[in-house]
Tab-separated table of C-alpha atoms in Angstrom:
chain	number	residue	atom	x	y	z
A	1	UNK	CA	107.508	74.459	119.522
A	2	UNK	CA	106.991	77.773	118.068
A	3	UNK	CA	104.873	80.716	119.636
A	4	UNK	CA	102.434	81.777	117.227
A	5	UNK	CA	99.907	85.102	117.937
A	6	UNK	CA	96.799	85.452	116.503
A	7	UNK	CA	95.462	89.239	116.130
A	8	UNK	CA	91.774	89.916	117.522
A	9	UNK	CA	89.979	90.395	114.107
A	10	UNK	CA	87.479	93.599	115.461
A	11	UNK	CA	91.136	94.713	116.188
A	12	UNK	CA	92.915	93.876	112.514
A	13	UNK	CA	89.757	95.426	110.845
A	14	UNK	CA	90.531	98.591	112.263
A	15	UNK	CA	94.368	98.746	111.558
A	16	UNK	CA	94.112	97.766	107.778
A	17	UNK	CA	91.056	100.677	107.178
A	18	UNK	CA	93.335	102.718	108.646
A	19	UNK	CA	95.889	101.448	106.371
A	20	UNK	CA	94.106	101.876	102.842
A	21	UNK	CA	94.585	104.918	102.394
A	22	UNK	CA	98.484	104.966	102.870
A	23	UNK	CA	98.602	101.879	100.471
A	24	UNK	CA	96.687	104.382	98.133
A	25	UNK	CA	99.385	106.974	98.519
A	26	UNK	CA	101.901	104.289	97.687
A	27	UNK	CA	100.381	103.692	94.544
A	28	UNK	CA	98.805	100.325	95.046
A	29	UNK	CA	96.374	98.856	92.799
A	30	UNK	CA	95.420	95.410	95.409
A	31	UNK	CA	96.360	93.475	98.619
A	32	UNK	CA	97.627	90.253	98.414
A	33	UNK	CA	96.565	88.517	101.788
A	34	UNK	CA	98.913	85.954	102.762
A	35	UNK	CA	97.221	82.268	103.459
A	36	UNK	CA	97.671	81.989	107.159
A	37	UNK	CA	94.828	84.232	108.412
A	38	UNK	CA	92.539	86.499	106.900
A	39	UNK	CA	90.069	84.536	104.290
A	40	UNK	CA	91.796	81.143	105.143
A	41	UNK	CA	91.152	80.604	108.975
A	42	UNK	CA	88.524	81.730	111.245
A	43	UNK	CA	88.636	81.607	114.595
A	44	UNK	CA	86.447	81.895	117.378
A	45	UNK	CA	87.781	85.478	119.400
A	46	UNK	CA	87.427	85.181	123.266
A	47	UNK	CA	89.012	88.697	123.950
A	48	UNK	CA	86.264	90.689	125.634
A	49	UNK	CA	87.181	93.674	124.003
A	50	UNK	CA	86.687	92.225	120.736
A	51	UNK	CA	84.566	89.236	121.132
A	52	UNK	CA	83.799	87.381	118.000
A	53	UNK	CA	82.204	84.605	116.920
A	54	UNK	CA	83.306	81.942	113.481
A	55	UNK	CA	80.231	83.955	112.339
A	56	UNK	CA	81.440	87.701	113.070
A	57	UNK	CA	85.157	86.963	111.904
A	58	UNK	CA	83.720	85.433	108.092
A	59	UNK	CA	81.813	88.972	108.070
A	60	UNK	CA	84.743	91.388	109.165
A	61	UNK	CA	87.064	89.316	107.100
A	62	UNK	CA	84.322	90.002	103.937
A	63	UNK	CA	84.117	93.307	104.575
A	64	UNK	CA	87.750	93.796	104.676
A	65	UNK	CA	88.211	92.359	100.986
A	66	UNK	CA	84.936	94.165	99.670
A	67	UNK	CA	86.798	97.709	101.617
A	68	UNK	CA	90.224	96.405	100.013
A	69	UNK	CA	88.538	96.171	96.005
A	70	UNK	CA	86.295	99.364	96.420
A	71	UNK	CA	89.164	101.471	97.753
A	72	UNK	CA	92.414	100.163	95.555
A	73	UNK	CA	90.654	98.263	92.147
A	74	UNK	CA	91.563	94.572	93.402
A	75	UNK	CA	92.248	92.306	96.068
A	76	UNK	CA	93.625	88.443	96.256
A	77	UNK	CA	94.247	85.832	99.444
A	78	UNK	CA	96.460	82.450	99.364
A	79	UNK	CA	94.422	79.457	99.940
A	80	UNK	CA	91.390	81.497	100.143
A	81	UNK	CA	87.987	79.949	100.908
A	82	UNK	CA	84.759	80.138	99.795
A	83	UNK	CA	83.086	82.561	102.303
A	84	UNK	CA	85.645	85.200	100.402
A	85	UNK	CA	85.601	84.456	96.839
A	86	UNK	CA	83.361	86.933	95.675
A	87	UNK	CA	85.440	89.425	95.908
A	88	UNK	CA	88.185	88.299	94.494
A	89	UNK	CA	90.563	88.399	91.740
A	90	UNK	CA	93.126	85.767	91.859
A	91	UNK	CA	93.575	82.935	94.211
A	92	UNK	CA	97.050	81.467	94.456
A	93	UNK	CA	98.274	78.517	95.825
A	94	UNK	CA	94.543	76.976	96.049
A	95	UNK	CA	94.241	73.818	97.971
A	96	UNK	CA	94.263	71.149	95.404
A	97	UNK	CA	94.535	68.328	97.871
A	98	UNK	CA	92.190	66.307	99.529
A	99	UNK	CA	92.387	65.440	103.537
A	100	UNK	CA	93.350	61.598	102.963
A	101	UNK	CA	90.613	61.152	105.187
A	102	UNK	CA	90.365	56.649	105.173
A	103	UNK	CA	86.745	57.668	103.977
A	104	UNK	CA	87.503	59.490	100.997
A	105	UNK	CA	86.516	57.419	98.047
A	106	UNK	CA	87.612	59.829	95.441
A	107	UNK	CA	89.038	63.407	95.100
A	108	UNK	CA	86.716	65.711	93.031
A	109	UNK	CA	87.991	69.316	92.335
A	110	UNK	CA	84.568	71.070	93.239
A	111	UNK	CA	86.314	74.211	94.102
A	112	UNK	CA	87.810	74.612	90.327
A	113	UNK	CA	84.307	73.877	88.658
A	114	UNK	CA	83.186	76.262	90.509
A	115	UNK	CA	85.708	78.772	89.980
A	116	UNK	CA	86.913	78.056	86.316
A	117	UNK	CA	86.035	80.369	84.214
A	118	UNK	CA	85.216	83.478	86.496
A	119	UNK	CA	88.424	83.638	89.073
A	120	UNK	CA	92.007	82.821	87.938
A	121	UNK	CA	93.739	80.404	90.698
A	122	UNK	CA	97.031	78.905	90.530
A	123	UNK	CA	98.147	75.305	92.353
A	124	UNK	CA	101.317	75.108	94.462
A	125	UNK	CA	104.792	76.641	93.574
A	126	UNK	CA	105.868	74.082	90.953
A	127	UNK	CA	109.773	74.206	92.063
A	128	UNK	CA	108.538	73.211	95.622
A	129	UNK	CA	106.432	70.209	94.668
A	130	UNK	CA	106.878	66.910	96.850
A	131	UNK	CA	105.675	64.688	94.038
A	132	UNK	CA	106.743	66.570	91.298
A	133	UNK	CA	104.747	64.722	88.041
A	134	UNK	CA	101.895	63.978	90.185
A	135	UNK	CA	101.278	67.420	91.011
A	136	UNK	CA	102.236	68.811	87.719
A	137	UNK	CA	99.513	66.685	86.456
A	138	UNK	CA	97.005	68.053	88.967
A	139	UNK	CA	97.417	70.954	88.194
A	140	UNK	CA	96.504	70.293	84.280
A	141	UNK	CA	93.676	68.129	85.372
A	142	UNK	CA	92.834	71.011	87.633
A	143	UNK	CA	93.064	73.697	85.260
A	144	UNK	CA	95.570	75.849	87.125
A	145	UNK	CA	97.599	78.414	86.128
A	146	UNK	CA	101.457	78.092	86.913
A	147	UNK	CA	103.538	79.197	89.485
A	148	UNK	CA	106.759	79.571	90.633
A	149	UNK	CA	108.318	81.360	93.602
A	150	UNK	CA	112.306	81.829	93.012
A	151	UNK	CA	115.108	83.496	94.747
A	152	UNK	CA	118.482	85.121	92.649
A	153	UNK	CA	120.890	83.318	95.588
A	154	UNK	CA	122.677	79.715	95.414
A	155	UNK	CA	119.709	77.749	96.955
A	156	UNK	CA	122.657	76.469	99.993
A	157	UNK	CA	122.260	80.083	101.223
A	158	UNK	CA	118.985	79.393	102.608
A	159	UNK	CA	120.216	76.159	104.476
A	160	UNK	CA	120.353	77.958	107.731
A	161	UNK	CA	116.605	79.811	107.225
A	162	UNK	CA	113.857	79.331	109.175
A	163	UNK	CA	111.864	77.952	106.919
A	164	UNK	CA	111.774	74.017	105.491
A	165	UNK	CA	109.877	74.464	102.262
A	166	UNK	CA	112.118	77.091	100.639
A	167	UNK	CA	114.414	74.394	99.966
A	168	UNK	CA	115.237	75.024	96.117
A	169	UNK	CA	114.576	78.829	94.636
A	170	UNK	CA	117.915	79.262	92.446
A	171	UNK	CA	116.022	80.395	89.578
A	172	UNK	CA	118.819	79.321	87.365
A	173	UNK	CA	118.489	75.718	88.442
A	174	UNK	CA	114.664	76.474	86.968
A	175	UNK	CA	114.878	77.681	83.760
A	176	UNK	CA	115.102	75.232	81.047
A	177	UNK	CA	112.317	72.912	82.719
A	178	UNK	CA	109.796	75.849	83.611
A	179	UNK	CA	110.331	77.043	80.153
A	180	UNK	CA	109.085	73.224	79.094
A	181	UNK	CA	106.938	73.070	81.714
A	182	UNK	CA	104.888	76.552	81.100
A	183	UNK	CA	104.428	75.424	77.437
A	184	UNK	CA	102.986	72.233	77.897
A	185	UNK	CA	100.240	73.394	80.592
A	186	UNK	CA	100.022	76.851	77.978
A	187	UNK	CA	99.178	73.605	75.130
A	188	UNK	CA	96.733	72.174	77.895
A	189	UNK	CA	94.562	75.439	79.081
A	190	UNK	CA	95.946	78.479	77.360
A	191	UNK	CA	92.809	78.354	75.374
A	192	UNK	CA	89.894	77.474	78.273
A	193	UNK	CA	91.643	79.740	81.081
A	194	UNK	CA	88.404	82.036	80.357
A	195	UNK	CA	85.604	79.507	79.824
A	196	UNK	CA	84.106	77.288	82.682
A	197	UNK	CA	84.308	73.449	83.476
A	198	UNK	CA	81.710	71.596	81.826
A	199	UNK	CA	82.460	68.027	82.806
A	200	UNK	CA	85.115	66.077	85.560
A	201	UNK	CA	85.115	62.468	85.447
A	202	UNK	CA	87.524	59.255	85.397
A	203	UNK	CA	87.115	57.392	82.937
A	204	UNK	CA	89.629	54.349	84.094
A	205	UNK	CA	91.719	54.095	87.161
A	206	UNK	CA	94.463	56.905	87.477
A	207	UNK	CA	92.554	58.647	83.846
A	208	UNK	CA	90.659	61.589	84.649
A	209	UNK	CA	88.908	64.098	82.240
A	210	UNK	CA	87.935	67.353	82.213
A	211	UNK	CA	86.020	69.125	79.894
A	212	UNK	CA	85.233	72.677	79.484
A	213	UNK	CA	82.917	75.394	77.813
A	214	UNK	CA	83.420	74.594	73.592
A	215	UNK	CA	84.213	70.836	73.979
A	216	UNK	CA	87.604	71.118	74.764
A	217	UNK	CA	88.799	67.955	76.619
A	218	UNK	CA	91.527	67.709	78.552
A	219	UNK	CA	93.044	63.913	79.462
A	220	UNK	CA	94.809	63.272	82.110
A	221	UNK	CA	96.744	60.094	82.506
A	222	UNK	CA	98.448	58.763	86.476
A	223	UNK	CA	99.146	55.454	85.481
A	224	UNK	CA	102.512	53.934	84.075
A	225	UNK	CA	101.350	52.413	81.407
A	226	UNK	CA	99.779	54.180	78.468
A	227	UNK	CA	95.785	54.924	78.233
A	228	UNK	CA	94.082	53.464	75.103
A	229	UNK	CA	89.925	53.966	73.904
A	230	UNK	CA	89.367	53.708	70.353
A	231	UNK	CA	91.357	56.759	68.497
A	232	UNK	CA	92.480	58.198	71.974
A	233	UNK	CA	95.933	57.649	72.939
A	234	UNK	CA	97.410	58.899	76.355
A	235	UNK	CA	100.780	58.693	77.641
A	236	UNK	CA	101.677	57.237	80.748
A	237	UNK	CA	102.468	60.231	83.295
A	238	UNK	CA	101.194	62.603	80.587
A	239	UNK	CA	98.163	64.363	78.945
A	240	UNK	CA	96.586	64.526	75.794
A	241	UNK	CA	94.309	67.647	74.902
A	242	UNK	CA	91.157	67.334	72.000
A	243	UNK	CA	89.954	70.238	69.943
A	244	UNK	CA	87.672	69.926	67.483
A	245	UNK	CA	87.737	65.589	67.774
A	246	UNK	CA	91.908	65.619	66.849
A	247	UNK	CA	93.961	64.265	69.600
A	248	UNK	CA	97.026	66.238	70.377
């Protein structure tokens, strides 16, 4: 039941110009635009003042990025989409989810293969999964970076906020299984986080494997019972890197 407002983009394009050069003063080096507007939605403007088409919006909102980069070194947008990724350094949070649509045969992370290798993206917040190993392995299979987004309060403090998904930011509560975590996906990708996706396929229900530039392979195993072809051995719930032929 919440009102939400949605800026005229001919409008917004004017403000942040106007704004670039006090976020120069301040010392900025980038934006960061958040994922609920500009590079993630585009909407049709009715406003006869600033009429704009789907079209006219995915040009303003490029031209605001390319602006952004020439005038402060770098810009980034949550959940950004394609019409904006050229211009970009970082994506976080990028949709690594597929619509459940009842025609959907099979999820295939196009978006990463095409991205791997040339733009950094992370996944979701890992302390604010809903399926915790499940996404966790997505995100190796995936070949994104981790992330985190904490808070230095008791978590109960935030019981009255408006937000729902902010439910557990104590970093305290975090530290001993992000420390785990970040070195097993650092085992995983620390060593392909430069080089592009070669290969993505599955090689037996809930097994998937991705292979990038060098022949680094990357197995990723759903299932709850452990994956076995010839020499290769994969946990259930788990992953199993090869470098160089050796398991690991």
């Amino acid at each position: 039941g919440e009102d939400t407002w949605l800026v005229s983009p001919r409008f917004y394009s004017k403000v942040i110009a106007s704004d670039l050069d006090e976020y120069k003063k301040l010392g900025a080096d980038g934006i960061l635009y958040d994922g609920s507007g500009i590079g993630y939605q585009l909407n049709t403007d009715f406003n006869n003042r600033y009429a704009a088409s789907r079209t006219d919006v995915a040009n303003i909102q490029r031209d605001i990025f390319k602006r952004t980069k020439e005038e402060l070194g770098a810009v980034t947008a949550v959940k950004a989409n394609a019409y904006v990724w050229q211009d970009l350094k970082h994506i976080p949070r990028l949709m690594d989810d597929y619509s459940y649509d009842v025609f959907v045969d099979e999820a295939v992370p196009f978006n990463q293969i095409v991205l791997h290798g040339s733009v950094t993206y992370t996944s979701e917040w890992a302390n604010v999964r809903q399926e915790s190993r499940t996404e966790y392995l997505r995100s190796i299979e995936y070949g994104a970076y981790p992330t985190y987004v904490f808070a230095s309060a008791p978590s109960d403090k935030l019981r009255h906020s408006y937000s729902i998904w902010y439910y557990s930011l104590d970093y305290r509560d975090w530290l001993d299984s992000l420390t785990d975590e970040y070195a097993k996906v650092n085992e995983a990708l620390g060593d392909v986080q430069g080089k592009r996706i070669m290969g993505h396929r599955t090689l037996a229900p809930n097994v998937k494997e991705t292979t990038y530039e060098g022949g680094q392979r990357v197995i990723v195993n759903y299932g709850s019972s452990e994956f076995v072809q010839g020499d290769l051995h994969v946990p259930a719930q788990d992953f199993t890197v090869i470098k160089g032929g050796a398991g690991r």
